[in-house]
Short mmCIF file of C-alpha atoms and ligand atoms in Angstrom, two decimals:
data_model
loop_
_atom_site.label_atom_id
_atom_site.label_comp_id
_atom_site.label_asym_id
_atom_site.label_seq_id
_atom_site.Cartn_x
_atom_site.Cartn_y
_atom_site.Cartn_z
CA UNK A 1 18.64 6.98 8.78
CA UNK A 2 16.23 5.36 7.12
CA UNK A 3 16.88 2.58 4.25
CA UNK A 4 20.63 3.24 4.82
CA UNK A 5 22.17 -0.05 3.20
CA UNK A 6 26.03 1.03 4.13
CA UNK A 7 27.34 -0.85 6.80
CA UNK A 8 27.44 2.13 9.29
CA UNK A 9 24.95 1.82 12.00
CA UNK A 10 21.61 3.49 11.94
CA UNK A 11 20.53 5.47 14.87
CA UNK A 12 17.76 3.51 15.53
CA UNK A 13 19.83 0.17 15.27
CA UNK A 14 20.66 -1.49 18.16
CA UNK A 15 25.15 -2.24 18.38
CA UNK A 16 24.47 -5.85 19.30
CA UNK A 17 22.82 -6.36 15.77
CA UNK A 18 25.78 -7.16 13.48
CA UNK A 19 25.64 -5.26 10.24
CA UNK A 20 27.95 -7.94 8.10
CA UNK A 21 25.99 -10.77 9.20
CA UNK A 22 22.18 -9.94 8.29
CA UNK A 23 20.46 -12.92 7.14
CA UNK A 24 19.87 -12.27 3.47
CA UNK A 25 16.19 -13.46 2.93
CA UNK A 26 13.85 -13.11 5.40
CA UNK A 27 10.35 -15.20 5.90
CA UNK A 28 7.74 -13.98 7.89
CA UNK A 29 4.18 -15.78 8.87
CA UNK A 30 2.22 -12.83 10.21
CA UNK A 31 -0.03 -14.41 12.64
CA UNK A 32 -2.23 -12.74 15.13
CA UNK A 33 -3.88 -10.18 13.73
CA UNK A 34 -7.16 -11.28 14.89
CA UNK A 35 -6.67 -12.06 18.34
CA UNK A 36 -4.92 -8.63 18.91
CA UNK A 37 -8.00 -6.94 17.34
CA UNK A 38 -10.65 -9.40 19.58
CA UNK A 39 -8.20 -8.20 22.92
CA UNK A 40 -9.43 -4.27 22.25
CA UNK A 41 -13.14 -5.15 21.27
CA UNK A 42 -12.58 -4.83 17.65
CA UNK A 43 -13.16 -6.56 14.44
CA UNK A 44 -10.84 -8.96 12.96
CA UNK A 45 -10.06 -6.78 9.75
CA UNK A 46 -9.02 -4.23 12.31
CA UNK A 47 -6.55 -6.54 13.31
CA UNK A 48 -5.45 -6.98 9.31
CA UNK A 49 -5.81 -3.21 8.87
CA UNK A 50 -3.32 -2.42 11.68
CA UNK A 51 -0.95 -5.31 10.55
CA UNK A 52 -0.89 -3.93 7.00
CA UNK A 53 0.70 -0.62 8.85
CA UNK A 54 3.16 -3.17 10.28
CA UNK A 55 4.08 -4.40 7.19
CA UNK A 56 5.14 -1.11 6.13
CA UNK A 57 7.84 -0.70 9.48
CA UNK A 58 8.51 -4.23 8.48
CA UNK A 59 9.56 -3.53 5.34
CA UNK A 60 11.27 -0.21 6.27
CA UNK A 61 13.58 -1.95 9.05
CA UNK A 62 14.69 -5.10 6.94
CA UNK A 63 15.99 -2.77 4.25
CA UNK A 64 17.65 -0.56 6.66
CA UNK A 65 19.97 -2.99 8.22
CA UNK A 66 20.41 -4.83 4.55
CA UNK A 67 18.15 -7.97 4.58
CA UNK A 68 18.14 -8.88 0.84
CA UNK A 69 14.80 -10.73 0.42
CA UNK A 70 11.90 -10.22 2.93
CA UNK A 71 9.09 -12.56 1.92
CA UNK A 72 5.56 -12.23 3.90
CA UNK A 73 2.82 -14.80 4.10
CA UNK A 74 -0.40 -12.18 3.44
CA UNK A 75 -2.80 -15.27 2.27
CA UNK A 76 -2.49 -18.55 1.93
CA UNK A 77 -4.34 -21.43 0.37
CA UNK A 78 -5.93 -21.95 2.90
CA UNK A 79 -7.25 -18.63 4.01
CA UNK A 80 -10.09 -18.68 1.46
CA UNK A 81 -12.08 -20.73 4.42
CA UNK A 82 -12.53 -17.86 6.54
CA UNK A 83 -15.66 -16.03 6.41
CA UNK A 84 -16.39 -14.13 3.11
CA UNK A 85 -16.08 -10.31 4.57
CA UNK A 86 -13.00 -11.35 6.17
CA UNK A 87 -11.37 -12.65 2.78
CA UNK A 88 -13.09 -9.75 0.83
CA UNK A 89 -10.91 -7.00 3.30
CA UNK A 90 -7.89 -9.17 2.57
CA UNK A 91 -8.01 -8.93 -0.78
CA UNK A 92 -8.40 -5.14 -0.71
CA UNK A 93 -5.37 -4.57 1.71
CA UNK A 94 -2.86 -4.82 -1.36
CA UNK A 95 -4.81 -1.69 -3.11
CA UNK A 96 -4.95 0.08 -0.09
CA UNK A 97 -1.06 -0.77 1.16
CA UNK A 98 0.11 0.11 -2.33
CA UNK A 99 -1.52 3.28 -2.74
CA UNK A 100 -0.07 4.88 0.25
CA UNK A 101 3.04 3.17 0.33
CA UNK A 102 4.45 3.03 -3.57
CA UNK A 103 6.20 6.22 -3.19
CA UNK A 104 8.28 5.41 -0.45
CA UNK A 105 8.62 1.94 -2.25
CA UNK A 106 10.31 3.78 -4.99
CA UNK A 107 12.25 6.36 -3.37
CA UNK A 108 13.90 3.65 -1.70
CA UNK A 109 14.80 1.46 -4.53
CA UNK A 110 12.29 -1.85 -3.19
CA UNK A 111 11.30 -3.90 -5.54
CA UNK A 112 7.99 -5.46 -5.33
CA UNK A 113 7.69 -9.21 -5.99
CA UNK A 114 4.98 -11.97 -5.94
CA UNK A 115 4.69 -15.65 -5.25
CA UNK A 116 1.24 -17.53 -5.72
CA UNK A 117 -1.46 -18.43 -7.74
CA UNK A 118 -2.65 -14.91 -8.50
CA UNK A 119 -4.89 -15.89 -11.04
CA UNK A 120 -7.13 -16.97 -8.16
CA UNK A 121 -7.54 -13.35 -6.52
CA UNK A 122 -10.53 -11.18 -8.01
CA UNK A 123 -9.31 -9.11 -10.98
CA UNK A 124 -8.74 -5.60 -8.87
CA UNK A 125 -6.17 -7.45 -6.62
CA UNK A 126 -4.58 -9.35 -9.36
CA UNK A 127 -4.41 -5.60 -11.31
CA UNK A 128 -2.81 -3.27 -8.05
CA UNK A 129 -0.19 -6.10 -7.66
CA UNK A 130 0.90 -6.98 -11.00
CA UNK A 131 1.08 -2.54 -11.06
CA UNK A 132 3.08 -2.39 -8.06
CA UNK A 133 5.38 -5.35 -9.32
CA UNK A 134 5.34 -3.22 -12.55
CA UNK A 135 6.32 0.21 -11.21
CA UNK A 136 8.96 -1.24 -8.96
CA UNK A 137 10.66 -4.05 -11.61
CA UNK A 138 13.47 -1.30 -11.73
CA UNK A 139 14.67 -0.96 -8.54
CA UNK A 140 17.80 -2.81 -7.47
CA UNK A 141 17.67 -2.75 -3.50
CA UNK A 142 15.34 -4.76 -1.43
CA UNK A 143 13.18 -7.17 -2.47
CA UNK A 144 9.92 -7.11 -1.02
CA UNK A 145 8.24 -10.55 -1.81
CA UNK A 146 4.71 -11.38 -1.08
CA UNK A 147 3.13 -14.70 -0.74
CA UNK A 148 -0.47 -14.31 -2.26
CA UNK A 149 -2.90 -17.25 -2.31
CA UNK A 150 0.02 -19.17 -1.80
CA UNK A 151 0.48 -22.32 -1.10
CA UNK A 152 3.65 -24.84 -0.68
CA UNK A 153 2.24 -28.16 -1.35
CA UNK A 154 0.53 -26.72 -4.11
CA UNK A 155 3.40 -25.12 -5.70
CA UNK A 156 5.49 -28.12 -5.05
CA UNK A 157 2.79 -30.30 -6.67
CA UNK A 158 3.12 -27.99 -10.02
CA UNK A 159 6.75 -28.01 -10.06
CA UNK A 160 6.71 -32.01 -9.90
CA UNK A 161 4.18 -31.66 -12.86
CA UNK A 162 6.36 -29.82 -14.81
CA UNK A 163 9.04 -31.62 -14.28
CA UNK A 164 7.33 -34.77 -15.09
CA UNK A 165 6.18 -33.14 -18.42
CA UNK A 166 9.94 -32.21 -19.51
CA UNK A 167 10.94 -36.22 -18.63
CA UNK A 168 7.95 -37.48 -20.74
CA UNK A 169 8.40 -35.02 -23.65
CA UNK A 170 12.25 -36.24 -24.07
CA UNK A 171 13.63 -32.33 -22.49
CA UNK A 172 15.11 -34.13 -19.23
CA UNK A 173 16.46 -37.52 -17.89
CA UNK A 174 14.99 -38.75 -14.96
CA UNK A 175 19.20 -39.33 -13.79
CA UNK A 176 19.26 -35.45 -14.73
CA UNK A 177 16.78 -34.78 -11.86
CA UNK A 178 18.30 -32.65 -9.07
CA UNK A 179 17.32 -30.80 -5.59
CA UNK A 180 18.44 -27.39 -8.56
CA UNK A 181 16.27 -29.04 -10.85
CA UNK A 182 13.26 -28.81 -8.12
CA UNK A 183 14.00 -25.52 -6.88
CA UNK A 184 14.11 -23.91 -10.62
CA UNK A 185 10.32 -25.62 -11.16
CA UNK A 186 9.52 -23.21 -7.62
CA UNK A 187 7.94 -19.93 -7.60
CA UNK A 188 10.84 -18.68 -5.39
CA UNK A 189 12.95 -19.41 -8.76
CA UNK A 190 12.64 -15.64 -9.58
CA UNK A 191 14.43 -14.75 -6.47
CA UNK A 192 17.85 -16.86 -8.06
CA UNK A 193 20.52 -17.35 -5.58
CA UNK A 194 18.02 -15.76 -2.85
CA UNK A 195 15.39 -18.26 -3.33
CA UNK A 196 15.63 -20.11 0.36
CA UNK A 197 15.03 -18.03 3.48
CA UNK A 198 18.47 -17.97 6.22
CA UNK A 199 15.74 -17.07 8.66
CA UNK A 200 11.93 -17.50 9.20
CA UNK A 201 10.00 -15.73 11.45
CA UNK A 202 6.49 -16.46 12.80
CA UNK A 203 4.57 -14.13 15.16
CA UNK A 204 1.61 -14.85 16.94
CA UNK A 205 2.36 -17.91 19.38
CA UNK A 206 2.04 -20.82 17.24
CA UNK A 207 5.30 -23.34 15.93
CA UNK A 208 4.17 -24.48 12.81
CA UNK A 209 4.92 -24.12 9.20
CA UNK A 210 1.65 -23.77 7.65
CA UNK A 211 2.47 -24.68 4.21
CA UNK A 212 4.63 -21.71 3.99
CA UNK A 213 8.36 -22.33 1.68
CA UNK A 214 8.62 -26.14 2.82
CA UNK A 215 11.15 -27.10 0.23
CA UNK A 216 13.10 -23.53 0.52
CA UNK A 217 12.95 -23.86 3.98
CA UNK A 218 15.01 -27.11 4.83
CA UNK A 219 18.03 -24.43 6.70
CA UNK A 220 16.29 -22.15 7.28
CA UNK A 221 16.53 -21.11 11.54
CA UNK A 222 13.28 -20.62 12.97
CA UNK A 223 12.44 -17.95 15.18
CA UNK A 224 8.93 -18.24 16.74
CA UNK A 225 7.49 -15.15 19.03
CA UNK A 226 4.58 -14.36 21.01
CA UNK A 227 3.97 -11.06 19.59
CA UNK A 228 1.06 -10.58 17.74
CA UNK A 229 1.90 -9.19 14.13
CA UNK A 230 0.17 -6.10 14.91
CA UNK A 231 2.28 -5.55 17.83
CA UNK A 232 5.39 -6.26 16.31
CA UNK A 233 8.04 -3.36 16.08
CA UNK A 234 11.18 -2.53 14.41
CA UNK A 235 12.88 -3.24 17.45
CA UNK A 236 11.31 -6.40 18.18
CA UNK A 237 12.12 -7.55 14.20
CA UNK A 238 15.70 -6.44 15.13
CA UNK A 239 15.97 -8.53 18.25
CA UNK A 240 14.61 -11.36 16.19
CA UNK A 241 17.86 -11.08 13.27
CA UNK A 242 19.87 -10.79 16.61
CA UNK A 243 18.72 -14.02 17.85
CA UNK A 244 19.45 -15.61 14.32
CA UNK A 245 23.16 -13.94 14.80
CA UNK A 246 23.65 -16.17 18.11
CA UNK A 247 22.44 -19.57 16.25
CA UNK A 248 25.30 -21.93 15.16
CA UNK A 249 24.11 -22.88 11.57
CA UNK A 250 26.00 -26.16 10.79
CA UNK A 251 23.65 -27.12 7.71
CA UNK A 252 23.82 -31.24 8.66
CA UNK A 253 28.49 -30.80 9.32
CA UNK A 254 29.67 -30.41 12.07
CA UNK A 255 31.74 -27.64 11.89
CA UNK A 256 30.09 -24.27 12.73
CA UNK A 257 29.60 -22.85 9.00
CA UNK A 258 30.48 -19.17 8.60
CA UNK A 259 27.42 -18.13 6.72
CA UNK A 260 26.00 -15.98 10.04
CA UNK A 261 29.05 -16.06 12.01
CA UNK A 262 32.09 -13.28 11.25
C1 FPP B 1 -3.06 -14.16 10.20
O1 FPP B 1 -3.58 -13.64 11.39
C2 FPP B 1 -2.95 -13.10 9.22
C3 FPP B 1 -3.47 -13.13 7.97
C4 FPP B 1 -4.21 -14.27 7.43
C5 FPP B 1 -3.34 -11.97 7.08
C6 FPP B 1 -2.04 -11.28 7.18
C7 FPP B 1 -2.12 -10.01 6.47
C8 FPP B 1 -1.52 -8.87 6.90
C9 FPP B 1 -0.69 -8.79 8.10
C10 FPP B 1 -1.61 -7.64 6.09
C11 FPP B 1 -1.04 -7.89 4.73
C12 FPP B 1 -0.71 -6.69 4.04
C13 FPP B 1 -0.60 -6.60 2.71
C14 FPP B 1 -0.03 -5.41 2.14
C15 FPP B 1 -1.08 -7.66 1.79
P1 FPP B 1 -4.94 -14.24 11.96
O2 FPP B 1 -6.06 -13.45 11.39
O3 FPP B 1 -5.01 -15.70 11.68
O4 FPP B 1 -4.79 -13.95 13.46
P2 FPP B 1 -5.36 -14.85 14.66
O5 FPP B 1 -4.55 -16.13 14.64
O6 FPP B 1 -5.09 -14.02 15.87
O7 FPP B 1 -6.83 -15.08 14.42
#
């Protein structure tokens, strides 16, 4: 069943993944898009126009076993290098995931979320998000958060800023300044308690980070896989929160700490 948030286990589900241990928030860096789209002959926004599909499965798996939080990386800072028909399909694949997939985002109680500068996307992107975001700020189940011209450095560069505007103004003592202080001057701030991923996932081959949640990241496990985002399945995605189950997360003790383990 799908979107089934009850700790019974979903047909489609496999019995090794533990249904009391799903990591809450979920980070993905959906890499590969292009590569799987050069492999068949095709152009690279074939690659993004497939992946958007994914995201949908994606999205549809991670509530169904109870993940909390799923974040995805859909454009960076950084992506505004590529060429100009390349970033001018990526900014159309919110209007075009939202319009087919709202209803279902409703029906199952997801809410839709943003991090990033979204002042910096053309005015129709900025307008189909800030809707979905809109007809979704109701719903109580998943949160479905998506990083938009996003960058880390940059948004840990504002939250310094602000912070350094509260000390000068007289609103904070430097003493006062904490790792909470930090993470409340974060985008992720609107995700509360949820704000730091348990688990990040990056398809595509490569181990890095890419200026994706570097602060909220810090214990976060990492699960890198070859798969090519357009490839990726629900039962891949569940083999990857499997994988998480079998880590030992010690967060810098040495005693294994019970936050993945029964
Ligand atoms: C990286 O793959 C992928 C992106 C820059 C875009 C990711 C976007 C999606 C998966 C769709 C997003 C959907 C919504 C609803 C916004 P790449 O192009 O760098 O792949 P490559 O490394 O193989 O070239």
């Amino acid at each position: 069943m799908i979107f089934n948030r009850s700790k019974s286990m979903p047909d489609d589900v496999p019995a090794t993944l533990d249904l009391d241990r799903i990591p809450k928030h979920v980070a993905m860096i959906m890499d590969g898009n292009g590569r799987w789209a050069k492999k068949r002959g095709m152009p690279r926004i074939a690659g993004h126009q497939r992946g958007m599909e994914v995201v949908k499965t994606v999205a549809k798996a991670a509530a169904e076993v109870g993940v909390e939080v799923l974040t995805l990386y859909a454009f960076s800072t950084e992506n505004w290098k590529r060429p100009e028909d390349e970033v001018g399909f990526l900014m159309k694949l919110p209007g075009r995931f939202f319009d087919t997939f709202i209803p279902e985002l409703k029906a199952n109680n997801i809410r839709v979320e943003i991090i990033g500068d979204i002042t910096g996307v053309p005015t129709d992107t900025q307008r189909v998000v800030l809707d979905a975001v809109a007809q979704t700020a109701d719903n109580t189940g998943m949160v479905l958060n998506f990083a938009l011209n996003y960058g880390s450095r940059a948004e840990i560069v504002t939250g310094v800023q602000e912070i350094a505007t509260a000390v000068a103004q007289g609103e904070l003592a430097v003493d006062d300044i904490t790792e909470n202080t930090v993470s409340q001057h974060l985008m992720t701030r609107q995700l509360g308690a949820l704000a730091d991923p348990d688990l990040l996932i990056r398809t595509g081959g490569e181990e890095r980070l890419s200026n994706f949640l570097l602060w909220q990241s810090a214990y976060a496990e990492f699960v890198f896989t070859d798969v090519l985002w357009p490839d990726l399945t629900a039962d891949i995605f569940f083999d990857n929160l499997i994988t998480y189950q079998n880590r030992d997360r010690r967060f810098g003790g040495l005693v294994e700490n019970k936050s993945n383990q029964k």
